[in-house]
Amino acid sequence: MKRLVSVIGSLLLLSHAAAAEKSMHPAFKLLDAQGQSVVTAATPVSTMRTCGGCHDTQYIAEHTDHGGHGQQPKPEMNCFLCHLPNPDNAARLGEVQAGRSQWAATATLATTGAVKKTAAGWTWNQAAIGPDGLIRPDFPRPVPPSSTHCGLCHGQVHKGSAPLVLQHDRGNRITDATGQVFAAQRLNDSGVNLTDKDNLARPWDVHAERLLECRDCHYSLNNPAHTAGAEQTKPAHLRFESRKLTPAEYLLRPDHSFANGHAETKRDGTMRRCESCHDAAVSHSWLPFPQRHFQAMNCESCHVPQVYAPARQQVDATVVDLAGNPLVSYRGISGPLGASTSLVRGYSPVLLPRQETDGTLKLTPHNLITSWYWVAGDASQRVSDAALKQAFLEGSTYHADIVAALDSNRDGQIDASELRLDSSQKVDAIRRRLEATGLKNPRIVATIQPQSLHHGVAAGRWATRQCAACHSRSSRTSTPMELARYLPGNVMPTLASNANVQLSGAFSHGASGELIYTPRPLNSGRYVIGHDRWLLIDLVGLLAVAMTIAGVAVHGGMRIRAARKRSNP
Amino acid sequence: MKQVYFYKLYERLWHWIQALAILGLLSTGLTIHFPSLCQLGFVHAVTIHNLLGFILVGNAFLALFYHLTTGQIRQYLPQPRDFTTQAVQQATYYLRGIFRNEPHPFQRSPLARLNPLQQITYLAILNLLLPLQVLTGLALWGAQRWPGVIDALGGLPILAALHTLIAWLFAAFLIGHIYLTTTGPTPLSNLRAMIVGWDRIEENHGNTEPQVQRL
């Protein structure tokens, strides 16, 4: 019966979601920056003008973190990118990268058939648009942004039944940095070559499976459908804040500053967190000392127990490859990134005390990315990619001085094992090359950038539920994480200055010289019963017990001896 | 030798409940502290430990009430007069006299069951160690209810350390306590007395009177 109700509920939700995709948006005119029809003027479309006919685009431009604050939106971003059902992001990026940002919004419409690229540039299709710029009835209408839209820039979002294949390109930077994927598909239905895949019947993210979209948590702050913002700012004596925007008012001026968790802005803490929707006390009645657990750790600590995609581990920007790129290595994968033969193992995130917006510290799963790079000058400014390429490369080959410095086996080539600064001579050689480009006092620095994990969430049955997972000697709270396979320039990394976590654990070196970080919860004032012990206390206690036993044994032995003597004088 | 009724039923019941609770607390505490030592499981060990802790506290309060209302509490209070001399006498007995089969310096009686060393030991345990152990245990148990209080007391790292140290000391005391029960007229006579209530004492003993008089 429960299953039947669940299926019916899911179908209702699906039908609701399908209905939500049908846009009620009226037809509109595609206008250029002067307010002229793009068809007659043959000019790039202006979203400020086109959308500004009904929406207060100036207000939106001034209230967005997806564009220039208080100015016109950044040319890279435009309304179509997030509000058309199927925007052409590749065409948009092509225009931006070609330096034709004014055509970026127009290129975004390429999939609509309203415009197409010709040798002469972008040409408007008069069959899709009226002479006055009014779109035809079959032109796709704007929709609320879905997770797919967010995924175009932020990380991998996958919908549909096609097997998911991991992508680590520029548009998937969150996935690249952390391995987080927002998809409803089950891991064992995906196209990823995962270890123990047959047994991984959980979805990539339970919230995606339950039909949530990014906007459900990262909502527009003045969206009347999301009352959390109003609830947070209402006077303390008010039980209900009725002064909310009407839908019409909201549609006129939708705030495009979206709720977030930790962006060091005024919107800190506005995002819907787990506890905003879930009453953990109800669903964790099985958990002993639930409040203590909730005080000590974020939900993700147990509900993101494992990441099933590779994630950045080490960035060595002290050298560049022949393409001029820094060397990037990933954790959680055996073999090259993107190769279908590579086995994806994923990784267990490291649990670090993270400062919450209320000032408390809670354990939160993280990936740690350690980067080595050159800085120069008194201000320790990072050496640009261009300067590094200039120092290393001469056309499509390495500069002769670089080859002389790094080519250990003298075969005239620099192979992968040679392309690393593992001696002071190599560091000095590169330093001299950088100085030759005009840089003053170039030196290597290394930072550890923690990336907290909040997606790729597992439902209860896939979450960490065994007490021994944390309350044991091999506790999750002190599971080590490899930071780097080698130390470029032998420089030890330090925690990035903008990090909101504590690294109170220990650094050590593995057998092959790899750098390992092991958290020590006790060092940050966390005592995990069953895992943490004070050695001194146990030594003193054991000594007390041992001395008592010894005393009893000696005294008892002497009594027995004395009694025997008495009985056998 | 004559048979004397030493321990009333409630006193024996209280003692054995406390003994079982302490033994259980020490063993489950050891399991919690070193989870790999026992297959009981962490969560079961914690649950039983908490339950036994409350049984111990409840039993201790009932015993306190009993000892206060019956006046038996005075048995645990060392008398300042000649205390040092008597303690030295008792220590000397344990260090020398016991091997020579000398008589106990103080004859036990239902009204004076404890020698001066026992009195001072119980005074420390009942007024210092037990309350501290109960308070730190309650703090660990209630950490989720009163996080502010717990932090003010030094947080779990300090409270757990103190709780563990006292547990070790209780373990050491327990070993000594059990051993000293064998120092009666026969090795098992004190244990037997705590089970059946009756014990045998010598009919004439020089040092009995002063303690009886003090009570």
Short mmCIF file of C-alpha atoms in Angstrom, two decimals, chain A residues 10-391:
data_model
loop_
_atom_site.label_atom_id
_atom_site.label_comp_id
_atom_site.label_asym_id
_atom_site.label_seq_id
_atom_site.Cartn_x
_atom_site.Cartn_y
_atom_site.Cartn_z
CA SER A 10 5.56 10.40 -7.74
CA LEU A 11 3.27 10.46 -10.77
CA LEU A 12 1.43 13.48 -9.40
CA LEU A 13 4.73 15.23 -8.81
CA LEU A 14 5.88 14.36 -12.31
CA SER A 15 2.70 15.68 -13.82
CA HIS A 16 3.06 18.81 -11.72
CA ALA A 17 6.64 19.23 -12.90
CA ALA A 18 5.62 18.71 -16.51
CA ALA A 19 2.90 21.31 -16.12
CA ALA A 20 5.37 23.69 -14.57
CA GLU A 21 7.50 23.56 -17.71
CA LYS A 22 4.59 24.88 -19.81
CA SER A 23 5.17 28.58 -19.99
CA MET A 24 2.40 31.14 -19.62
CA HIS A 25 4.73 33.80 -20.89
CA PRO A 26 3.13 35.99 -23.61
CA ALA A 27 4.73 36.66 -26.98
CA PHE A 28 7.30 39.44 -27.02
CA LYS A 29 9.33 41.50 -29.43
CA LEU A 30 13.03 40.94 -29.97
CA LEU A 31 14.50 44.44 -29.79
CA ASP A 32 17.99 45.83 -30.08
CA ALA A 33 19.67 48.31 -27.75
CA GLN A 34 17.88 51.19 -29.47
CA GLY A 35 14.52 49.56 -29.12
CA GLN A 36 14.31 48.71 -32.81
CA SER A 37 13.18 45.37 -34.17
CA VAL A 38 16.27 43.21 -34.58
CA VAL A 39 14.86 41.93 -37.86
CA THR A 40 14.65 45.30 -39.52
CA ALA A 41 17.79 46.72 -37.94
CA ALA A 42 19.81 43.46 -38.29
CA THR A 43 21.42 44.25 -34.97
CA PRO A 44 22.19 42.19 -31.87
CA VAL A 45 19.27 41.58 -29.54
CA SER A 46 19.26 43.49 -26.28
CA THR A 47 17.72 41.67 -23.33
CA MET A 48 17.58 44.95 -21.44
CA ARG A 49 15.22 46.25 -24.11
CA THR A 50 13.48 43.03 -25.09
CA CYS A 51 12.67 41.91 -21.57
CA GLY A 52 12.50 45.48 -20.33
CA GLY A 53 9.16 45.91 -22.03
CA CYS A 54 7.47 44.18 -19.11
CA HIS A 55 10.19 43.57 -16.51
CA ASP A 56 12.24 46.19 -14.73
CA THR A 57 15.53 45.09 -16.26
CA GLN A 58 17.39 47.99 -14.70
CA TYR A 59 16.27 46.77 -11.26
CA ILE A 60 17.24 43.22 -12.19
CA ALA A 61 20.66 44.40 -13.37
CA GLU A 62 21.15 46.15 -10.07
CA HIS A 63 20.01 43.14 -8.05
CA THR A 64 21.89 40.23 -9.50
CA ASP A 65 25.01 38.26 -8.86
CA HIS A 66 24.88 36.95 -12.39
CA GLY A 67 26.00 40.22 -13.90
CA GLY A 68 27.63 43.52 -13.07
CA HIS A 69 26.18 44.96 -9.88
CA GLY A 70 24.56 48.33 -10.45
CA GLN A 71 25.46 48.31 -14.10
CA GLN A 72 24.28 46.70 -17.26
CA PRO A 73 24.38 42.91 -17.07
CA LYS A 74 27.70 41.44 -18.02
CA PRO A 75 27.68 40.69 -21.72
CA GLU A 76 28.46 37.06 -20.94
CA MET A 77 25.14 36.67 -19.17
CA ASN A 78 21.72 37.29 -20.61
CA CYS A 79 18.11 36.55 -19.76
CA PHE A 80 17.76 33.96 -22.53
CA LEU A 81 20.51 31.79 -21.11
CA CYS A 82 18.50 30.99 -17.99
CA HIS A 83 14.94 31.52 -19.17
CA LEU A 84 14.73 29.84 -22.56
CA PRO A 85 13.96 26.12 -22.43
CA ASN A 86 16.91 25.22 -24.63
CA PRO A 87 19.45 28.02 -24.91
CA ASP A 88 22.49 27.63 -27.15
CA ASN A 89 25.24 28.01 -24.62
CA ALA A 90 27.95 26.76 -26.93
CA ALA A 91 27.14 29.45 -29.50
CA ARG A 92 27.06 32.06 -26.72
CA LEU A 93 30.44 30.98 -25.40
CA GLY A 94 31.81 30.99 -28.96
CA GLU A 95 30.92 34.65 -29.34
CA VAL A 96 32.33 35.56 -25.93
CA GLN A 97 35.59 33.75 -26.61
CA ALA A 98 35.83 35.37 -30.04
CA GLY A 99 35.55 38.78 -28.42
CA ARG A 100 32.09 39.45 -29.84
CA SER A 101 30.24 39.70 -26.58
CA GLN A 102 27.63 42.03 -28.07
CA TRP A 103 26.38 39.04 -30.09
CA ALA A 104 26.41 36.63 -27.13
CA ALA A 105 22.71 37.07 -26.31
CA THR A 106 21.79 36.74 -29.97
CA ALA A 107 23.86 33.55 -30.25
CA THR A 108 22.01 32.13 -27.26
CA LEU A 109 18.87 32.10 -29.46
CA ALA A 110 20.49 29.93 -32.13
CA THR A 111 18.57 26.81 -31.06
CA THR A 112 15.25 28.63 -31.45
CA GLY A 113 15.69 28.98 -35.17
CA ALA A 114 15.24 32.74 -34.85
CA VAL A 115 18.80 33.43 -35.82
CA LYS A 116 21.61 31.55 -37.49
CA LYS A 117 25.26 32.03 -38.02
CA THR A 118 26.39 32.73 -41.57
CA ALA A 119 29.67 33.77 -43.06
CA ALA A 120 28.48 37.35 -42.73
CA GLY A 121 27.63 36.90 -39.09
CA TRP A 122 24.35 36.33 -37.26
CA THR A 123 21.29 36.62 -39.46
CA TRP A 124 17.74 36.87 -38.13
CA ASN A 125 15.23 34.44 -39.52
CA GLN A 126 12.20 36.38 -40.67
CA ALA A 127 10.09 33.24 -40.69
CA ALA A 128 10.45 32.96 -36.93
CA ILE A 129 10.01 36.64 -36.15
CA GLY A 130 7.62 39.22 -37.42
CA PRO A 131 8.85 42.46 -39.03
CA ASP A 132 8.13 44.31 -35.80
CA GLY A 133 10.27 41.80 -33.91
CA LEU A 134 7.29 39.91 -32.44
CA ILE A 135 8.07 36.24 -32.04
CA ARG A 136 5.89 33.66 -33.80
CA PRO A 137 3.61 31.38 -31.73
CA ASP A 138 6.01 28.42 -32.03
CA PHE A 139 8.93 30.40 -30.64
CA PRO A 140 9.92 28.85 -27.30
CA ARG A 141 8.56 30.89 -24.42
CA PRO A 142 10.57 31.81 -21.35
CA VAL A 143 10.37 29.46 -18.39
CA PRO A 144 11.58 29.59 -14.81
CA PRO A 145 15.22 28.57 -14.72
CA SER A 146 15.70 24.86 -14.16
CA SER A 147 18.69 23.03 -12.75
CA THR A 148 19.77 22.38 -16.31
CA HIS A 149 20.19 26.11 -16.79
CA CYS A 150 22.29 26.42 -13.64
CA GLY A 151 24.31 23.44 -14.75
CA LEU A 152 25.35 25.24 -17.92
CA CYS A 153 27.90 27.16 -15.89
CA HIS A 154 28.10 25.73 -12.40
CA GLY A 155 28.32 21.97 -12.51
CA GLN A 156 27.05 18.83 -14.10
CA VAL A 157 23.28 18.48 -14.13
CA HIS A 158 21.80 15.49 -15.87
CA LYS A 159 18.19 14.83 -16.70
CA GLY A 160 16.59 12.10 -18.74
CA SER A 161 17.29 8.43 -19.19
CA ALA A 162 20.43 8.65 -21.33
CA PRO A 163 23.31 7.18 -19.33
CA LEU A 164 25.15 9.93 -17.50
CA VAL A 165 28.72 10.51 -18.61
CA LEU A 166 30.93 12.64 -16.42
CA GLN A 167 32.04 15.99 -17.76
CA HIS A 168 34.91 17.98 -16.36
CA ASP A 169 34.97 20.91 -18.74
CA ARG A 170 34.85 24.62 -18.02
CA GLY A 171 31.10 24.70 -17.61
CA ASN A 172 31.20 22.05 -14.89
CA ARG A 173 33.56 23.66 -12.45
CA ILE A 174 31.77 22.45 -9.31
CA THR A 175 31.84 18.89 -10.62
CA ASP A 176 35.46 19.32 -11.60
CA ALA A 177 36.42 20.72 -8.21
CA THR A 178 34.41 18.38 -6.02
CA GLY A 179 32.89 15.55 -8.02
CA GLN A 180 29.36 16.68 -7.16
CA VAL A 181 26.73 15.79 -9.74
CA PHE A 182 23.08 16.81 -9.64
CA ALA A 183 21.16 14.01 -11.29
CA ALA A 184 18.22 11.78 -10.49
CA GLN A 185 19.69 8.83 -12.36
CA ARG A 186 20.89 5.91 -10.32
CA LEU A 187 24.60 5.38 -10.20
CA ASN A 188 24.34 1.90 -11.66
CA ASP A 189 22.29 3.20 -14.59
CA SER A 190 24.93 5.76 -15.49
CA GLY A 191 27.63 5.44 -18.10
CA VAL A 192 30.38 5.91 -15.53
CA ASN A 193 32.85 3.08 -15.06
CA LEU A 194 32.34 2.91 -11.30
CA THR A 195 33.83 0.50 -8.81
CA ASP A 196 31.21 -1.87 -7.37
CA LYS A 197 28.70 -0.34 -9.74
CA ASP A 198 26.19 -3.18 -9.55
CA ASN A 199 25.52 -2.44 -5.93
CA LEU A 200 25.15 1.29 -6.31
CA ALA A 201 21.42 1.60 -6.76
CA ARG A 202 21.22 5.07 -5.25
CA PRO A 203 20.67 8.22 -7.29
CA TRP A 204 23.47 10.68 -7.84
CA ASP A 205 21.50 13.14 -5.75
CA VAL A 206 18.35 12.38 -3.84
CA HIS A 207 17.04 15.92 -4.24
CA ALA A 208 17.29 15.61 -8.01
CA GLU A 209 15.46 12.30 -7.76
CA ARG A 210 12.71 13.99 -5.74
CA LEU A 211 12.31 16.58 -8.52
CA LEU A 212 13.85 19.53 -6.76
CA GLU A 213 15.50 22.23 -8.81
CA CYS A 214 18.42 24.44 -7.84
CA ARG A 215 16.04 27.37 -7.48
CA ASP A 216 14.19 25.60 -4.68
CA CYS A 217 17.10 26.26 -2.36
CA HIS A 218 18.89 29.08 -4.18
CA TYR A 219 15.66 31.00 -4.65
CA SER A 220 15.15 34.61 -5.59
CA LEU A 221 15.12 36.55 -2.34
CA ASN A 222 11.90 38.43 -3.03
CA ASN A 223 10.01 35.53 -4.56
CA PRO A 224 6.70 35.49 -2.66
CA ALA A 225 6.51 31.72 -3.09
CA HIS A 226 9.52 31.42 -0.81
CA THR A 227 8.70 33.00 2.50
CA ALA A 228 11.98 32.21 4.18
CA GLY A 229 13.45 35.61 3.34
CA ALA A 230 10.47 37.50 4.74
CA GLU A 231 10.45 35.29 7.82
CA GLN A 232 14.07 36.14 8.54
CA THR A 233 13.66 39.88 8.26
CA LYS A 234 10.28 40.35 9.94
CA PRO A 235 10.08 42.02 13.36
CA ALA A 236 10.44 39.56 16.19
CA HIS A 237 6.90 40.09 17.50
CA LEU A 238 5.27 39.22 14.18
CA ARG A 239 4.12 35.67 13.81
CA PHE A 240 3.36 36.10 10.14
CA GLU A 241 4.67 38.62 7.66
CA SER A 242 1.86 39.38 5.28
CA ARG A 243 3.66 42.16 3.45
CA LYS A 244 4.98 40.17 0.57
CA LEU A 245 5.07 41.01 -3.09
CA THR A 246 2.18 39.97 -5.22
CA PRO A 247 3.10 37.72 -8.15
CA ALA A 248 2.68 40.68 -10.50
CA GLU A 249 5.00 42.86 -8.42
CA TYR A 250 7.52 40.06 -8.24
CA LEU A 251 7.42 39.46 -11.99
CA LEU A 252 8.05 43.13 -12.56
CA ARG A 253 11.05 43.23 -10.25
CA PRO A 254 12.37 39.79 -9.48
CA ASP A 255 15.48 39.94 -7.35
CA HIS A 256 18.23 38.06 -9.14
CA SER A 257 20.39 37.89 -6.04
CA PHE A 258 19.84 34.32 -5.10
CA ALA A 259 19.85 32.82 -1.68
CA ASN A 260 23.15 31.26 -0.80
CA GLY A 261 25.01 29.84 2.12
CA HIS A 262 28.50 31.18 2.35
CA ALA A 263 29.34 33.80 -0.21
CA GLU A 264 30.43 36.48 2.25
CA THR A 265 27.65 38.75 1.12
CA LYS A 266 24.60 40.19 2.78
CA ARG A 267 22.81 37.07 1.62
CA ASP A 268 24.82 34.80 3.86
CA GLY A 269 22.59 32.21 5.41
CA THR A 270 19.55 33.01 3.28
CA MET A 271 19.71 29.75 1.43
CA ARG A 272 17.39 26.94 2.28
CA ARG A 273 19.38 24.47 4.24
CA CYS A 274 18.53 20.89 5.07
CA GLU A 275 16.74 21.91 8.26
CA SER A 276 14.65 24.47 6.37
CA CYS A 277 12.72 21.63 4.78
CA HIS A 278 13.47 18.56 6.89
CA ASP A 279 12.56 18.00 10.52
CA ALA A 280 15.55 15.88 11.38
CA ALA A 281 14.18 15.07 14.83
CA VAL A 282 11.30 13.19 13.20
CA SER A 283 13.39 11.19 10.78
CA HIS A 284 16.28 10.50 13.17
CA SER A 285 14.41 8.97 16.07
CA TRP A 286 16.72 5.96 15.73
CA LEU A 287 19.80 8.10 16.31
CA PRO A 288 21.06 8.27 19.89
CA PHE A 289 21.78 11.80 21.10
CA PRO A 290 20.36 13.38 17.93
CA GLN A 291 20.69 16.98 19.09
CA ARG A 292 24.32 16.47 19.98
CA HIS A 293 24.96 15.09 16.51
CA PHE A 294 23.11 17.98 14.89
CA GLN A 295 25.09 20.47 16.97
CA ALA A 296 28.41 18.90 16.04
CA MET A 297 27.95 18.21 12.36
CA ASN A 298 26.06 19.26 9.30
CA CYS A 299 23.65 16.80 7.73
CA GLU A 300 26.01 16.38 4.80
CA SER A 301 28.58 14.71 7.06
CA CYS A 302 26.48 11.55 6.98
CA HIS A 303 24.38 12.21 3.89
CA VAL A 304 27.37 12.79 1.58
CA PRO A 305 29.39 9.80 2.74
CA GLN A 306 31.04 9.20 -0.59
CA VAL A 307 31.52 11.08 -3.83
CA TYR A 308 31.25 8.96 -6.95
CA ALA A 309 33.14 11.11 -9.39
CA PRO A 310 36.73 12.26 -9.65
CA ALA A 311 37.60 15.60 -8.12
CA ARG A 312 40.54 17.93 -8.32
CA GLN A 313 43.28 17.06 -5.91
CA GLN A 314 46.44 18.84 -6.92
CA VAL A 315 47.08 21.76 -9.22
CA ASP A 316 50.72 22.25 -10.07
CA ALA A 317 50.93 25.64 -11.72
CA THR A 318 54.65 25.91 -11.14
CA VAL A 319 55.04 24.34 -14.57
CA VAL A 320 52.95 24.18 -17.72
CA ASP A 321 52.43 21.46 -20.28
CA LEU A 322 52.94 22.03 -23.96
CA ALA A 323 49.41 23.42 -24.24
CA GLY A 324 50.33 26.02 -21.64
CA ASN A 325 48.11 24.51 -18.96
CA PRO A 326 49.05 23.73 -15.36
CA LEU A 327 49.21 20.09 -14.30
CA VAL A 328 46.02 18.97 -12.65
CA SER A 329 45.61 15.63 -10.92
CA TYR A 330 42.38 14.12 -9.68
CA ARG A 331 41.43 11.91 -6.79
CA GLY A 332 38.98 9.06 -7.14
CA ILE A 333 40.00 7.79 -10.56
CA SER A 334 42.50 5.27 -11.88
CA GLY A 335 43.56 6.34 -15.32
CA PRO A 336 43.17 9.48 -17.37
CA LEU A 337 40.22 11.76 -16.74
CA GLY A 338 37.49 11.29 -19.31
CA ALA A 339 38.77 7.97 -20.64
CA SER A 340 36.04 5.34 -20.70
CA THR A 341 38.54 2.73 -19.53
CA SER A 342 39.46 4.66 -16.41
CA LEU A 343 38.00 3.20 -13.26
CA VAL A 344 36.17 5.74 -11.15
CA ARG A 345 36.52 4.94 -7.45
CA GLY A 346 35.24 8.21 -6.08
CA TYR A 347 36.46 9.34 -2.72
CA SER A 348 35.46 9.76 0.90
CA PRO A 349 35.31 13.44 1.70
CA VAL A 350 37.31 14.70 4.63
CA LEU A 351 35.27 16.02 7.55
CA LEU A 352 36.42 19.47 8.64
CA PRO A 353 35.03 21.90 11.25
CA ARG A 354 33.43 24.63 9.17
CA GLN A 355 32.30 27.98 10.46
CA GLU A 356 28.58 28.45 10.01
CA THR A 357 26.86 31.78 9.53
CA ASP A 358 25.87 31.74 13.20
CA GLY A 359 29.52 31.41 14.20
CA THR A 360 29.37 27.79 15.30
CA LEU A 361 31.71 25.14 13.96
CA LYS A 362 30.21 22.03 12.45
CA LEU A 363 31.82 19.08 10.76
CA THR A 364 31.17 19.25 7.03
CA PRO A 365 32.46 17.05 4.21
CA HIS A 366 35.08 18.65 2.01
CA ASN A 367 37.36 18.03 -0.88
CA LEU A 368 40.77 19.64 -0.47
CA ILE A 369 42.42 21.09 -3.53
CA THR A 370 46.05 21.98 -3.09
CA SER A 371 47.61 24.36 -5.57
CA TRP A 372 51.20 25.36 -6.12
CA TYR A 373 51.85 28.49 -8.15
CA TRP A 374 54.30 31.30 -8.65
CA VAL A 375 53.88 34.74 -7.16
CA ALA A 376 56.05 37.76 -7.74
CA GLY A 377 56.67 41.26 -6.46
CA ASP A 378 56.22 42.70 -3.01
CA ALA A 379 52.46 42.25 -3.21
CA SER A 380 52.86 38.53 -3.93
CA GLN A 381 50.74 38.81 -7.03
CA ARG A 382 50.11 35.56 -8.80
CA VAL A 383 52.13 35.12 -11.95
CA SER A 384 49.76 35.12 -14.90
CA ASP A 385 49.27 32.15 -17.19
CA ALA A 386 50.61 34.23 -20.04
CA ALA A 387 53.84 35.04 -18.19
CA LEU A 388 54.26 31.40 -17.26
CA LYS A 389 53.75 30.30 -20.84
CA GLN A 390 56.21 32.92 -21.97
CA ALA A 391 58.79 31.58 -19.55
#
